[in-house]
Tab-separated table of N, CA and C in Angstrom:
chain	number	residue	atom	x	y	z
A	15	MET	N	32.611	8.734	20.115
A	15	MET	CA	33.502	7.988	19.254
A	15	MET	C	34.714	7.555	20.064
A	16	THR	N	35.125	6.313	19.908
A	16	THR	CA	36.309	5.836	20.606
A	16	THR	C	37.550	6.263	19.846
A	17	GLU	N	38.636	6.435	20.567
A	17	GLU	CA	39.905	6.844	19.965
A	17	GLU	C	40.470	5.686	19.156
A	18	HIS	N	40.968	5.988	17.978
A	18	HIS	CA	41.528	4.962	17.097
A	18	HIS	C	43.036	5.120	17.078
A	19	THR	N	43.759	4.021	17.189
A	19	THR	CA	45.212	4.073	17.072
A	19	THR	C	45.591	3.646	15.659
A	20	PHE	N	46.610	4.278	15.127
A	20	PHE	CA	47.048	4.008	13.765
A	20	PHE	C	48.399	3.307	13.808
A	21	SER	N	48.533	2.247	13.051
A	21	SER	CA	49.760	1.465	13.006
A	21	SER	C	50.578	1.841	11.780
A	22	GLU	N	51.881	1.761	11.909
A	22	GLU	CA	52.750	1.979	10.761
A	22	GLU	C	53.207	0.665	10.152
A	23	HIS	N	52.789	-0.470	10.674
A	23	HIS	CA	53.155	-1.765	10.111
A	23	HIS	C	52.273	-2.013	8.888
A	24	VAL	N	52.893	-2.317	7.773
A	24	VAL	CA	52.179	-2.329	6.494
A	24	VAL	C	50.982	-3.284	6.486
A	25	ILE	N	51.117	-4.469	7.035
A	25	ILE	CA	49.988	-5.408	7.039
A	25	ILE	C	48.835	-4.833	7.850
A	26	ASP	N	49.146	-4.273	9.010
A	26	ASP	CA	48.097	-3.667	9.830
A	26	ASP	C	47.448	-2.496	9.112
A	27	VAL	N	48.263	-1.649	8.494
A	27	VAL	CA	47.728	-0.474	7.804
A	27	VAL	C	46.799	-0.909	6.670
A	28	ILE	N	47.197	-1.911	5.909
A	28	ILE	CA	46.357	-2.397	4.809
A	28	ILE	C	45.007	-2.877	5.343
A	29	GLN	N	45.034	-3.646	6.419
A	29	GLN	CA	43.793	-4.214	6.939
A	29	GLN	C	42.967	-3.223	7.750
A	30	GLU	N	43.587	-2.202	8.311
A	30	GLU	CA	42.858	-1.237	9.138
A	30	GLU	C	42.333	-0.039	8.358
A	31	ARG	N	42.899	0.235	7.175
A	31	ARG	CA	42.491	1.418	6.414
A	31	ARG	C	41.015	1.345	6.075
A	32	ARG	N	40.359	2.470	6.168
A	32	ARG	CA	38.938	2.572	5.841
A	32	ARG	C	38.732	3.738	4.903
A	33	THR	N	37.705	3.644	4.097
A	33	THR	CA	37.277	4.779	3.297
A	33	THR	C	36.549	5.732	4.228
A	34	ILE	N	37.010	6.967	4.258
A	34	ILE	CA	36.439	7.972	5.154
A	34	ILE	C	35.586	8.924	4.326
A	35	LYS	N	34.354	9.091	4.745
A	35	LYS	CA	33.440	9.978	4.023
A	35	LYS	C	33.078	11.226	4.819
A	36	ARG	N	33.427	11.236	6.099
A	36	ARG	CA	33.169	12.420	6.934
A	36	ARG	C	34.472	12.823	7.606
A	37	PHE	N	34.902	14.045	7.265
A	37	PHE	CA	36.172	14.560	7.758
A	37	PHE	C	35.954	15.718	8.719
A	38	LYS	N	36.867	15.862	9.654
A	38	LYS	CA	36.920	17.065	10.455
A	38	LYS	C	37.381	18.191	9.533
A	39	SER	N	37.068	19.413	9.872
A	39	SER	CA	37.464	20.537	9.021
A	39	SER	C	38.907	20.984	9.281
A	40	ASP	N	39.583	20.354	10.233
A	40	ASP	CA	40.958	20.731	10.565
A	40	ASP	C	41.850	20.643	9.323
A	41	PRO	N	42.642	21.675	9.074
A	41	PRO	CA	43.517	21.637	7.891
A	41	PRO	C	44.649	20.623	8.049
A	42	ILE	N	45.134	20.152	6.922
A	42	ILE	CA	46.321	19.300	6.884
A	42	ILE	C	47.421	20.143	6.239
A	43	PRO	N	48.584	20.228	6.862
A	43	PRO	CA	49.661	21.007	6.244
A	43	PRO	C	50.005	20.461	4.847
A	44	VAL	N	50.186	21.357	3.907
A	44	VAL	CA	50.541	20.959	2.542
A	44	VAL	C	51.838	20.162	2.548
A	45	ASP	N	52.765	20.510	3.428
A	45	ASP	CA	54.014	19.750	3.514
A	45	ASP	C	53.767	18.292	3.875
A	46	THR	N	52.756	18.037	4.680
A	46	THR	CA	52.409	16.652	5.022
A	46	THR	C	51.945	15.909	3.779
A	47	ILE	N	51.117	16.537	2.954
A	47	ILE	CA	50.654	15.901	1.724
A	47	ILE	C	51.830	15.659	0.783
A	48	LYS	N	52.739	16.611	0.694
A	48	LYS	CA	53.933	16.426	-0.147
A	48	LYS	C	54.759	15.233	0.334
A	49	GLU	N	54.907	15.106	1.647
A	49	GLU	CA	55.650	13.964	2.209
A	49	GLU	C	54.959	12.655	1.852
A	50	LEU	N	53.629	12.628	1.951
A	50	LEU	CA	52.882	11.408	1.609
A	50	LEU	C	53.023	11.085	0.125
A	51	LEU	N	53.014	12.101	-0.717
A	51	LEU	CA	53.209	11.876	-2.155
A	51	LEU	C	54.619	11.360	-2.433
A	52	ASP	N	55.609	11.849	-1.685
A	52	ASP	CA	56.970	11.342	-1.860
A	52	ASP	C	57.074	9.869	-1.501
A	53	VAL	N	56.251	9.402	-0.591
A	53	VAL	CA	56.170	7.969	-0.293
A	53	VAL	C	55.413	7.252	-1.411
A	54	ALA	N	54.325	7.835	-1.853
A	54	ALA	CA	53.460	7.202	-2.856
A	54	ALA	C	54.175	6.935	-4.169
A	55	VAL	N	55.117	7.802	-4.548
A	55	VAL	CA	55.792	7.632	-5.838
A	55	VAL	C	56.710	6.414	-5.881
A	56	TRP	N	56.826	5.718	-4.780
A	56	TRP	CA	57.581	4.467	-4.767
A	56	TRP	C	56.759	3.309	-5.329
A	57	ALA	N	55.632	3.595	-5.912
A	57	ALA	CA	54.809	2.559	-6.550
A	57	ALA	C	55.615	1.882	-7.657
A	58	PRO	N	55.387	0.588	-7.841
A	58	PRO	CA	56.065	-0.075	-8.955
A	58	PRO	C	55.594	0.532	-10.277
A	59	ASN	N	56.549	0.857	-11.142
A	59	ASN	CA	56.178	1.356	-12.462
A	59	ASN	C	57.237	0.941	-13.465
A	60	HIS	N	56.752	0.292	-14.509
A	60	HIS	CA	57.607	-0.316	-15.527
A	60	HIS	C	58.527	0.726	-16.153
A	61	LYS	N	59.807	0.423	-16.204
A	61	LYS	CA	60.834	1.282	-16.806
A	61	LYS	C	60.893	2.669	-16.168
A	62	MET	N	60.410	2.775	-14.940
A	62	MET	CA	60.469	4.027	-14.178
A	62	MET	C	59.932	5.209	-14.983
A	63	ARG	N	58.812	4.995	-15.670
A	63	ARG	CA	58.218	6.074	-16.468
A	63	ARG	C	57.608	7.166	-15.585
A	64	GLU	N	57.195	6.806	-14.382
A	64	GLU	CA	56.555	7.757	-13.467
A	64	GLU	C	55.523	8.610	-14.209
A	65	PRO	N	54.449	7.970	-14.683
A	65	PRO	CA	53.487	8.620	-15.583
A	65	PRO	C	52.405	9.432	-14.880
A	66	TRP	N	52.749	10.120	-13.811
A	66	TRP	CA	51.743	10.801	-13.005
A	66	TRP	C	52.090	12.266	-12.778
A	67	ARG	N	51.051	13.004	-12.469
A	67	ARG	CA	51.197	14.346	-11.915
A	67	ARG	C	49.996	14.591	-11.017
A	68	PHE	N	50.052	15.662	-10.227
A	68	PHE	CA	49.057	15.888	-9.191
A	68	PHE	C	48.567	17.329	-9.205
A	69	LEU	N	47.306	17.502	-8.879
A	69	LEU	CA	46.732	18.822	-8.631
A	69	LEU	C	46.194	18.780	-7.204
A	70	LEU	N	46.721	19.625	-6.341
A	70	LEU	CA	46.356	19.629	-4.932
A	70	LEU	C	45.561	20.890	-4.626
A	71	PHE	N	44.408	20.696	-3.999
A	71	PHE	CA	43.522	21.797	-3.637
A	71	PHE	C	43.405	21.824	-2.118
A	72	ALA	N	43.921	22.891	-1.531
A	72	ALA	CA	43.906	23.046	-0.077
A	72	ALA	C	43.564	24.500	0.233
A	73	GLY	N	43.068	24.736	1.439
A	73	GLY	CA	42.756	26.102	1.842
A	73	GLY	C	41.844	26.789	0.840
A	74	ASP	N	42.159	28.037	0.515
A	74	ASP	CA	41.347	28.779	-0.449
A	74	ASP	C	41.439	28.201	-1.857
A	75	GLY	N	42.458	27.408	-2.129
A	75	GLY	CA	42.596	26.768	-3.436
A	75	GLY	C	41.473	25.792	-3.754
A	76	ARG	N	40.739	25.374	-2.730
A	76	ARG	CA	39.608	24.462	-2.963
A	76	ARG	C	38.529	25.137	-3.799
A	77	ARG	N	38.491	26.464	-3.765
A	77	ARG	CA	37.513	27.193	-4.588
A	77	ARG	C	37.764	26.974	-6.074
A	78	LYS	N	39.023	26.828	-6.466
A	78	LYS	CA	39.370	26.574	-7.872
A	78	LYS	C	38.739	25.261	-8.332
A	79	LEU	N	38.767	24.249	-7.487
A	79	LEU	CA	38.139	22.972	-7.819
A	79	LEU	C	36.626	23.134	-7.879
A	80	ALA	N	36.052	23.832	-6.917
A	80	ALA	CA	34.600	24.065	-6.921
A	80	ALA	C	34.182	24.814	-8.188
A	81	GLU	N	34.993	25.779	-8.621
A	81	GLU	CA	34.692	26.520	-9.856
A	81	GLU	C	34.765	25.622	-11.080
A	82	ALA	N	35.712	24.695	-11.104
A	82	ALA	CA	35.832	23.765	-12.232
A	82	ALA	C	34.606	22.854	-12.310
A	83	ILE	N	34.131	22.411	-11.153
A	83	ILE	CA	32.917	21.584	-11.120
A	83	ILE	C	31.728	22.414	-11.589
A	84	GLU	N	31.657	23.635	-11.098
A	84	GLU	CA	30.577	24.538	-11.503
A	84	GLU	C	30.601	24.793	-13.009
A	85	ALA	N	31.787	24.878	-13.607
A	85	ALA	CA	31.899	25.100	-15.057
A	85	ALA	C	31.237	23.978	-15.834
A	86	ASP	N	31.213	22.779	-15.237
A	86	ASP	CA	30.606	21.636	-15.919
A	86	ASP	C	29.129	21.459	-15.573
A	87	ILE	N	28.806	21.474	-14.284
A	87	ILE	CA	27.436	21.085	-13.909
A	87	ILE	C	26.603	22.223	-13.333
A	88	GLY	N	27.148	23.421	-13.312
A	88	GLY	CA	26.361	24.561	-12.854
A	88	GLY	C	26.600	24.897	-11.402
A	89	LYS	N	26.105	26.054	-11.025
A	89	LYS	CA	26.342	26.577	-9.677
A	89	LYS	C	25.630	25.780	-8.593
A	90	ASP	N	24.424	25.349	-8.845
A	90	ASP	CA	23.674	24.591	-7.839
A	90	ASP	C	24.035	23.115	-7.950
A	91	ASN	N	25.128	22.736	-7.297
A	91	ASN	CA	25.516	21.328	-7.330
A	91	ASN	C	25.812	20.858	-5.917
A	92	LYS	N	25.731	19.566	-5.735
A	92	LYS	CA	25.869	18.992	-4.395
A	92	LYS	C	27.320	18.838	-3.946
A	93	PHE	N	28.271	19.137	-4.824
A	93	PHE	CA	29.666	18.883	-4.504
A	93	PHE	C	30.359	20.056	-3.809
A	94	GLU	N	29.907	21.279	-4.065
A	94	GLU	CA	30.635	22.458	-3.600
A	94	GLU	C	30.814	22.473	-2.085
A	95	SER	N	29.775	22.188	-1.322
A	95	SER	CA	29.915	22.265	0.136
A	95	SER	C	30.921	21.227	0.638
A	96	GLY	N	30.915	20.036	0.059
A	96	GLY	CA	31.892	19.017	0.449
A	96	GLY	C	33.308	19.418	0.089
A	97	ILE	N	33.470	19.974	-1.105
A	97	ILE	CA	34.795	20.420	-1.556
A	97	ILE	C	35.340	21.476	-0.603
A	98	LEU	N	34.493	22.409	-0.207
A	98	LEU	CA	34.954	23.497	0.648
A	98	LEU	C	35.102	23.084	2.110
A	99	HIS	N	34.440	21.986	2.523
A	99	HIS	CA	34.563	21.504	3.899
A	99	HIS	C	35.768	20.576	4.059
A	100	ASN	N	35.950	19.668	3.118
A	100	ASN	CA	37.031	18.689	3.244
A	100	ASN	C	38.382	19.397	3.106
A	101	PRO	N	39.323	19.091	3.987
A	101	PRO	CA	40.579	19.840	4.003
A	101	PRO	C	41.405	19.759	2.713
A	102	ILE	N	41.407	18.601	2.080
A	102	ILE	CA	42.288	18.385	0.927
A	102	ILE	C	41.536	17.621	-0.156
A	103	GLN	N	41.746	18.045	-1.396
A	103	GLN	CA	41.354	17.242	-2.551
A	103	GLN	C	42.581	17.147	-3.444
A	104	LEU	N	42.831	15.959	-3.923
A	104	LEU	CA	43.988	15.694	-4.767
A	104	LEU	C	43.504	15.031	-6.043
A	105	LEU	N	43.820	15.629	-7.184
A	105	LEU	CA	43.556	14.969	-8.460
A	105	LEU	C	44.837	14.280	-8.888
A	106	VAL	N	44.720	13.025	-9.283
A	106	VAL	CA	45.866	12.260	-9.754
A	106	VAL	C	45.669	12.055	-11.250
A	107	VAL	N	46.665	12.497	-12.016
A	107	VAL	CA	46.556	12.534	-13.469
A	107	VAL	C	47.585	11.593	-14.092
A	108	LEU	N	47.115	10.798	-15.039
A	108	LEU	CA	47.948	9.858	-15.795
A	108	LEU	C	48.327	10.489	-17.125
A	109	GLU	N	49.610	10.471	-17.447
A	109	GLU	CA	50.069	10.858	-18.775
A	109	GLU	C	49.864	9.639	-19.673
A	110	GLU	N	48.863	9.711	-20.557
A	110	GLU	CA	48.482	8.553	-21.354
A	110	GLU	C	49.482	8.280	-22.476
A	111	ASP	N	49.743	7.015	-22.704
A	111	ASP	CA	50.581	6.561	-23.806
A	111	ASP	C	49.672	5.871	-24.814
A	112	PRO	N	49.850	6.124	-26.115
A	112	PRO	CA	48.954	5.531	-27.104
A	112	PRO	C	49.133	4.012	-27.276
A	113	ARG	N	50.237	3.473	-26.806
A	113	ARG	CA	50.462	2.020	-26.900
A	113	ARG	C	49.687	1.330	-25.773
A	114	GLN	N	48.790	0.416	-26.129
A	114	GLN	CA	47.881	-0.177	-25.142
A	114	GLN	C	48.616	-0.851	-23.996
A	115	ALA	N	49.644	-1.637	-24.286
A	115	ALA	CA	50.358	-2.339	-23.210
A	115	ALA	C	51.009	-1.338	-22.257
A	116	VAL	N	51.587	-0.266	-22.785
A	116	VAL	CA	52.211	0.752	-21.949
A	116	VAL	C	51.135	1.488	-21.155
A	117	TRP	N	50.007	1.804	-21.812
A	117	TRP	CA	48.902	2.469	-21.120
A	117	TRP	C	48.441	1.630	-19.932
A	118	ASP	N	48.278	0.325	-20.158
A	118	ASP	CA	47.830	-0.568	-19.083
A	118	ASP	C	48.837	-0.587	-17.936
A	119	GLU	N	50.126	-0.681	-18.255
A	119	GLU	CA	51.154	-0.685	-17.207
A	119	GLU	C	51.137	0.633	-16.431
A	120	ASP	N	51.008	1.735	-17.159
A	120	ASP	CA	51.015	3.036	-16.507
A	120	ASP	C	49.773	3.253	-15.646
A	121	PHE	N	48.614	2.803	-16.127
A	121	PHE	CA	47.388	2.912	-15.339
A	121	PHE	C	47.528	2.124	-14.036
A	122	ALA	N	48.103	0.924	-14.141
A	122	ALA	CA	48.315	0.111	-12.941
A	122	ALA	C	49.280	0.814	-11.984
A	123	ALA	N	50.326	1.428	-12.524
A	123	ALA	CA	51.305	2.115	-11.684
A	123	ALA	C	50.664	3.292	-10.952
A	124	VAL	N	49.853	4.069	-11.670
A	124	VAL	CA	49.216	5.230	-11.039
A	124	VAL	C	48.193	4.767	-9.999
A	125	SER	N	47.501	3.680	-10.275
A	125	SER	CA	46.569	3.132	-9.285
A	125	SER	C	47.315	2.665	-8.041
A	126	ALA	N	48.472	2.038	-8.233
A	126	ALA	CA	49.290	1.621	-7.089
A	126	ALA	C	49.767	2.842	-6.314
A	127	LEU	N	50.095	3.918	-7.011
A	127	LEU	CA	50.500	5.158	-6.355
A	127	LEU	C	49.376	5.685	-5.468
A	128	VAL	N	48.155	5.679	-5.982
A	128	VAL	CA	47.021	6.157	-5.185
A	128	VAL	C	46.870	5.293	-3.932
A	129	GLN	N	46.971	3.991	-4.080
A	129	GLN	CA	46.880	3.100	-2.922
A	129	GLN	C	48.006	3.404	-1.929
A	130	ASN	N	49.225	3.582	-2.429
A	130	ASN	CA	50.332	3.933	-1.536
A	130	ASN	C	50.034	5.211	-0.760
A	131	PHE	N	49.520	6.212	-1.469
A	131	PHE	CA	49.185	7.483	-0.814
A	131	PHE	C	48.158	7.258	0.294
A	132	MET	N	47.132	6.485	-0.017
A	132	MET	CA	46.069	6.249	0.957
A	132	MET	C	46.582	5.489	2.173
A	133	LEU	N	47.448	4.506	1.953
A	133	LEU	CA	48.005	3.743	3.076
A	133	LEU	C	48.961	4.591	3.907
A	134	ALA	N	49.802	5.371	3.241
A	134	ALA	CA	50.725	6.243	3.970
A	134	ALA	C	49.945	7.270	4.789
A	135	ALA	N	48.887	7.813	4.195
A	135	ALA	CA	48.054	8.772	4.916
A	135	ALA	C	47.440	8.121	6.152
A	136	TRP	N	46.885	6.936	5.985
A	136	TRP	CA	46.253	6.243	7.106
A	136	TRP	C	47.242	6.008	8.242
A	137	SER	N	48.492	5.662	7.884
A	137	SER	CA	49.493	5.407	8.925
A	137	SER	C	49.795	6.666	9.742
A	138	LYS	N	49.430	7.833	9.214
A	138	LYS	CA	49.638	9.106	9.905
A	138	LYS	C	48.336	9.668	10.475
A	139	GLY	N	47.273	8.848	10.474
A	139	GLY	CA	46.008	9.290	11.062
A	139	GLY	C	45.147	10.120	10.131
A	140	ILE	N	45.460	10.099	8.838
A	140	ILE	CA	44.711	10.860	7.842
A	140	ILE	C	43.866	9.889	7.025
A	141	GLY	N	42.586	10.171	6.945
A	141	GLY	CA	41.685	9.333	6.171
A	141	GLY	C	41.589	9.816	4.736
A	142	THR	N	41.144	8.931	3.857
A	142	THR	CA	41.017	9.253	2.440
A	142	THR	C	39.761	8.620	1.856
A	143	PHE	N	39.379	9.146	0.719
A	143	PHE	CA	38.234	8.633	-0.032
A	143	PHE	C	38.564	8.867	-1.502
A	144	TRP	N	38.748	7.795	-2.267
A	144	TRP	CA	39.107	7.850	-3.687
A	144	TRP	C	37.816	7.797	-4.482
A	145	VAL	N	37.550	8.838	-5.264
A	145	VAL	CA	36.303	8.894	-6.032
A	145	VAL	C	36.593	9.176	-7.504
A	146	THR	N	35.696	8.712	-8.321
A	146	THR	CA	35.644	9.115	-9.722
A	146	THR	C	34.225	9.610	-9.942
A	147	LYS	N	34.117	10.762	-10.540
A	147	LYS	CA	32.813	11.382	-10.780
A	147	LYS	C	32.719	11.743	-12.255
A	148	PRO	N	31.514	11.805	-12.798
A	148	PRO	CA	31.369	12.144	-14.225
A	148	PRO	C	32.037	13.456	-14.622
A	149	PHE	N	32.032	14.457	-13.738
A	149	PHE	CA	32.627	15.740	-14.122
A	149	PHE	C	34.124	15.641	-14.386
A	150	LEU	N	34.796	14.617	-13.865
A	150	LEU	CA	36.227	14.458	-14.112
A	150	LEU	C	36.535	14.241	-15.594
A	151	TYR	N	35.539	13.809	-16.352
A	151	TYR	CA	35.705	13.547	-17.784
A	151	TYR	C	35.254	14.729	-18.642
A	152	SER	N	34.677	15.720	-18.044
A	152	SER	CA	34.082	16.836	-18.766
A	152	SER	C	35.139	17.745	-19.390
A	153	PRO	N	35.007	18.074	-20.664
A	153	PRO	CA	35.936	19.026	-21.282
A	153	PRO	C	35.959	20.381	-20.565
A	154	LYS	N	34.808	20.850	-20.075
A	154	LYS	CA	34.775	22.135	-19.368
A	154	LYS	C	35.558	22.057	-18.059
A	155	PHE	N	35.361	20.994	-17.309
A	155	PHE	CA	36.082	20.793	-16.054
A	155	PHE	C	37.583	20.708	-16.323
A	156	ARG	N	37.948	19.879	-17.285
A	156	ARG	CA	39.357	19.662	-17.624
A	156	ARG	C	40.027	20.955	-18.075
A	157	LYS	N	39.346	21.707	-18.920
A	157	LYS	CA	39.912	22.962	-19.431
A	157	LYS	C	40.143	23.938	-18.283
A	158	HIS	N	39.191	24.015	-17.370
A	158	HIS	CA	39.284	24.941	-16.239
A	158	HIS	C	40.537	24.675	-15.396
A	159	LEU	N	40.970	23.413	-15.359
A	159	LEU	CA	42.116	23.038	-14.521
A	159	LEU	C	43.393	22.766	-15.325
A	160	GLY	N	43.326	22.956	-16.640
A	160	GLY	CA	44.520	22.754	-17.458
A	160	GLY	C	44.888	21.308	-17.701
A	161	ILE	N	43.901	20.425	-17.641
A	161	ILE	CA	44.144	19.019	-17.969
A	161	ILE	C	44.220	18.927	-19.494
A	162	GLN	N	45.319	18.400	-19.988
A	162	GLN	CA	45.603	18.412	-21.416
A	162	GLN	C	45.053	17.174	-22.127
A	163	PRO	N	44.834	17.283	-23.431
A	163	PRO	CA	44.541	16.066	-24.209
A	163	PRO	C	45.697	15.085	-23.993
A	164	GLY	N	45.361	13.814	-23.888
A	164	GLY	CA	46.384	12.813	-23.613
A	164	GLY	C	46.655	12.623	-22.134
A	165	GLU	N	45.838	13.262	-21.290
A	165	GLU	CA	45.925	13.036	-19.849
A	165	GLU	C	44.587	12.509	-19.351
A	166	LYS	N	44.660	11.585	-18.414
A	166	LYS	CA	43.458	11.006	-17.819
A	166	LYS	C	43.506	11.242	-16.318
A	167	ILE	N	42.406	11.751	-15.781
A	167	ILE	CA	42.310	11.881	-14.325
A	167	ILE	C	41.920	10.507	-13.782
A	168	ILE	N	42.820	9.921	-13.017
A	168	ILE	CA	42.583	8.589	-12.453
A	168	ILE	C	41.575	8.663	-11.319
A	169	GLY	N	41.560	9.773	-10.645
A	169	GLY	CA	40.589	9.925	-9.576
A	169	GLY	C	40.862	11.157	-8.760
A	170	MET	N	39.930	11.435	-7.900
A	170	MET	CA	40.042	12.525	-6.943
A	170	MET	C	40.079	11.877	-5.566
A	171	VAL	N	41.063	12.280	-4.780
A	171	VAL	CA	41.208	11.728	-3.437
A	171	VAL	C	40.924	12.839	-2.431
A	172	TYR	N	39.871	12.642	-1.639
A	172	TYR	CA	39.601	13.526	-0.510
A	172	TYR	C	40.502	13.043	0.632
A	173	ALA	N	41.045	13.980	1.388
A	173	ALA	CA	41.875	13.604	2.532
A	173	ALA	C	41.602	14.546	3.687
A	174	GLY	N	41.613	13.978	4.875
A	174	GLY	CA	41.403	14.767	6.078
A	174	GLY	C	41.444	13.881	7.304
A	175	TYR	N	41.376	14.515	8.438
A	175	TYR	CA	41.330	13.750	9.679
A	175	TYR	C	39.913	13.200	9.836
A	176	PRO	N	39.790	11.896	10.097
A	176	PRO	CA	38.467	11.274	10.145
A	176	PRO	C	37.589	11.813	11.261
A	177	GLU	N	36.357	12.121	10.902
A	177	GLU	CA	35.344	12.439	11.902
A	177	GLU	C	34.681	11.148	12.365
A	178	VAL	N	34.481	10.239	11.428
A	178	VAL	CA	33.876	8.938	11.704
A	178	VAL	C	34.698	7.877	10.984
A	179	ILE	N	35.050	6.816	11.694
A	179	ILE	CA	35.752	5.688	11.083
A	179	ILE	C	34.792	4.505	11.063
A	180	PRO	N	34.408	4.059	9.870
A	180	PRO	CA	33.454	2.950	9.797
A	180	PRO	C	34.068	1.632	10.271
A	181	GLU	N	33.194	0.746	10.659
A	181	GLU	CA	33.612	-0.602	11.035
A	181	GLU	C	34.105	-1.330	9.778
A	182	PRO	N	34.996	-2.313	9.958
A	182	PRO	CA	35.460	-3.070	8.790
A	182	PRO	C	34.338	-3.889	8.173
A	183	ARG	N	34.399	-4.042	6.871
A	183	ARG	CA	33.443	-4.902	6.172
A	183	ARG	C	34.169	-6.173	5.781
A	184	PRO	N	33.518	-7.315	5.934
A	184	PRO	CA	34.209	-8.582	5.672
A	184	PRO	C	34.638	-8.696	4.210
A	185	ARG	N	35.697	-9.439	3.996
A	185	ARG	CA	36.212	-9.730	2.677
A	185	ARG	C	36.100	-11.225	2.429
A	186	ILE	N	35.922	-11.593	1.181
A	186	ILE	CA	35.946	-13.008	0.805
A	186	ILE	C	37.393	-13.463	0.874
A	187	PRO	N	37.668	-14.582	1.544
A	187	PRO	CA	39.054	-15.049	1.606
A	187	PRO	C	39.613	-15.263	0.195
A	188	ALA	N	40.851	-14.861	0.011
A	188	ALA	CA	41.496	-15.012	-1.295
A	188	ALA	C	41.483	-16.465	-1.751
A	189	ALA	N	41.596	-17.398	-0.815
A	189	ALA	CA	41.601	-18.816	-1.174
A	189	ALA	C	40.321	-19.212	-1.913
A	190	ASP	N	39.211	-18.530	-1.627
A	190	ASP	CA	37.958	-18.827	-2.315
A	190	ASP	C	37.982	-18.400	-3.783
A	191	LYS	N	38.942	-17.570	-4.145
A	191	LYS	CA	39.033	-17.077	-5.522
A	191	LYS	C	40.357	-17.466	-6.175
A	192	LEU	N	41.039	-18.413	-5.569
A	192	LEU	CA	42.362	-18.810	-6.027
A	192	LEU	C	42.284	-20.089	-6.847
A	193	THR	N	42.899	-20.070	-8.002
A	193	THR	CA	43.115	-21.277	-8.791
A	193	THR	C	44.597	-21.577	-8.699
A	194	LEU	N	44.935	-22.713	-8.121
A	194	LEU	CA	46.334	-23.068	-7.863
A	194	LEU	C	46.791	-24.109	-8.876
A	195	PHE	N	47.918	-23.848	-9.509
A	195	PHE	CA	48.580	-24.806	-10.382
A	195	PHE	C	49.919	-25.114	-9.715
A	196	ASP	N	50.025	-26.320	-9.138
A	196	ASP	CA	51.291	-26.642	-8.463
A	196	ASP	C	51.889	-27.955	-8.925
A	197	LYS	N	51.368	-28.482	-10.024
A	197	LYS	CA	51.940	-29.738	-10.566
A	197	LYS	C	52.067	-29.634	-12.058
């Protein structure tokens, strides 16, 4: 594998970031994740509601996440080995508002927060993989982790130092999907 350099320039980071599915087992200091979250919370959010909270699983704490998955889908599941190998798993939780417009704004804000976290991590040489899995919706899984009614798990983010960095995949130019009104 060739050595990859990481840029802190936002345009470069956006274009260079990759979804990482294979991580080295090297631990990431929890303080580093806290620092990245402190950057991520700068996401735009209407009226500064900051409608998020986080559950971080690191070190032996990853077993708590594996147990929550097991509570839903049983002991023989394909997720446990990945959970215990990957250095960090982060659940990002949205505090749901019953007003649809507010819910939509808050969902967008939390999604922007996740993107900020992933970009900040990449700028520090840490790869991420944002996943949503059926067990995230399970009452048994949620109860095991104290996820309350009125909260939605936006996703689970795996984080670690990349073992493999995939090649970029082409994107359709934005101009091909742009409708311009200039008169």
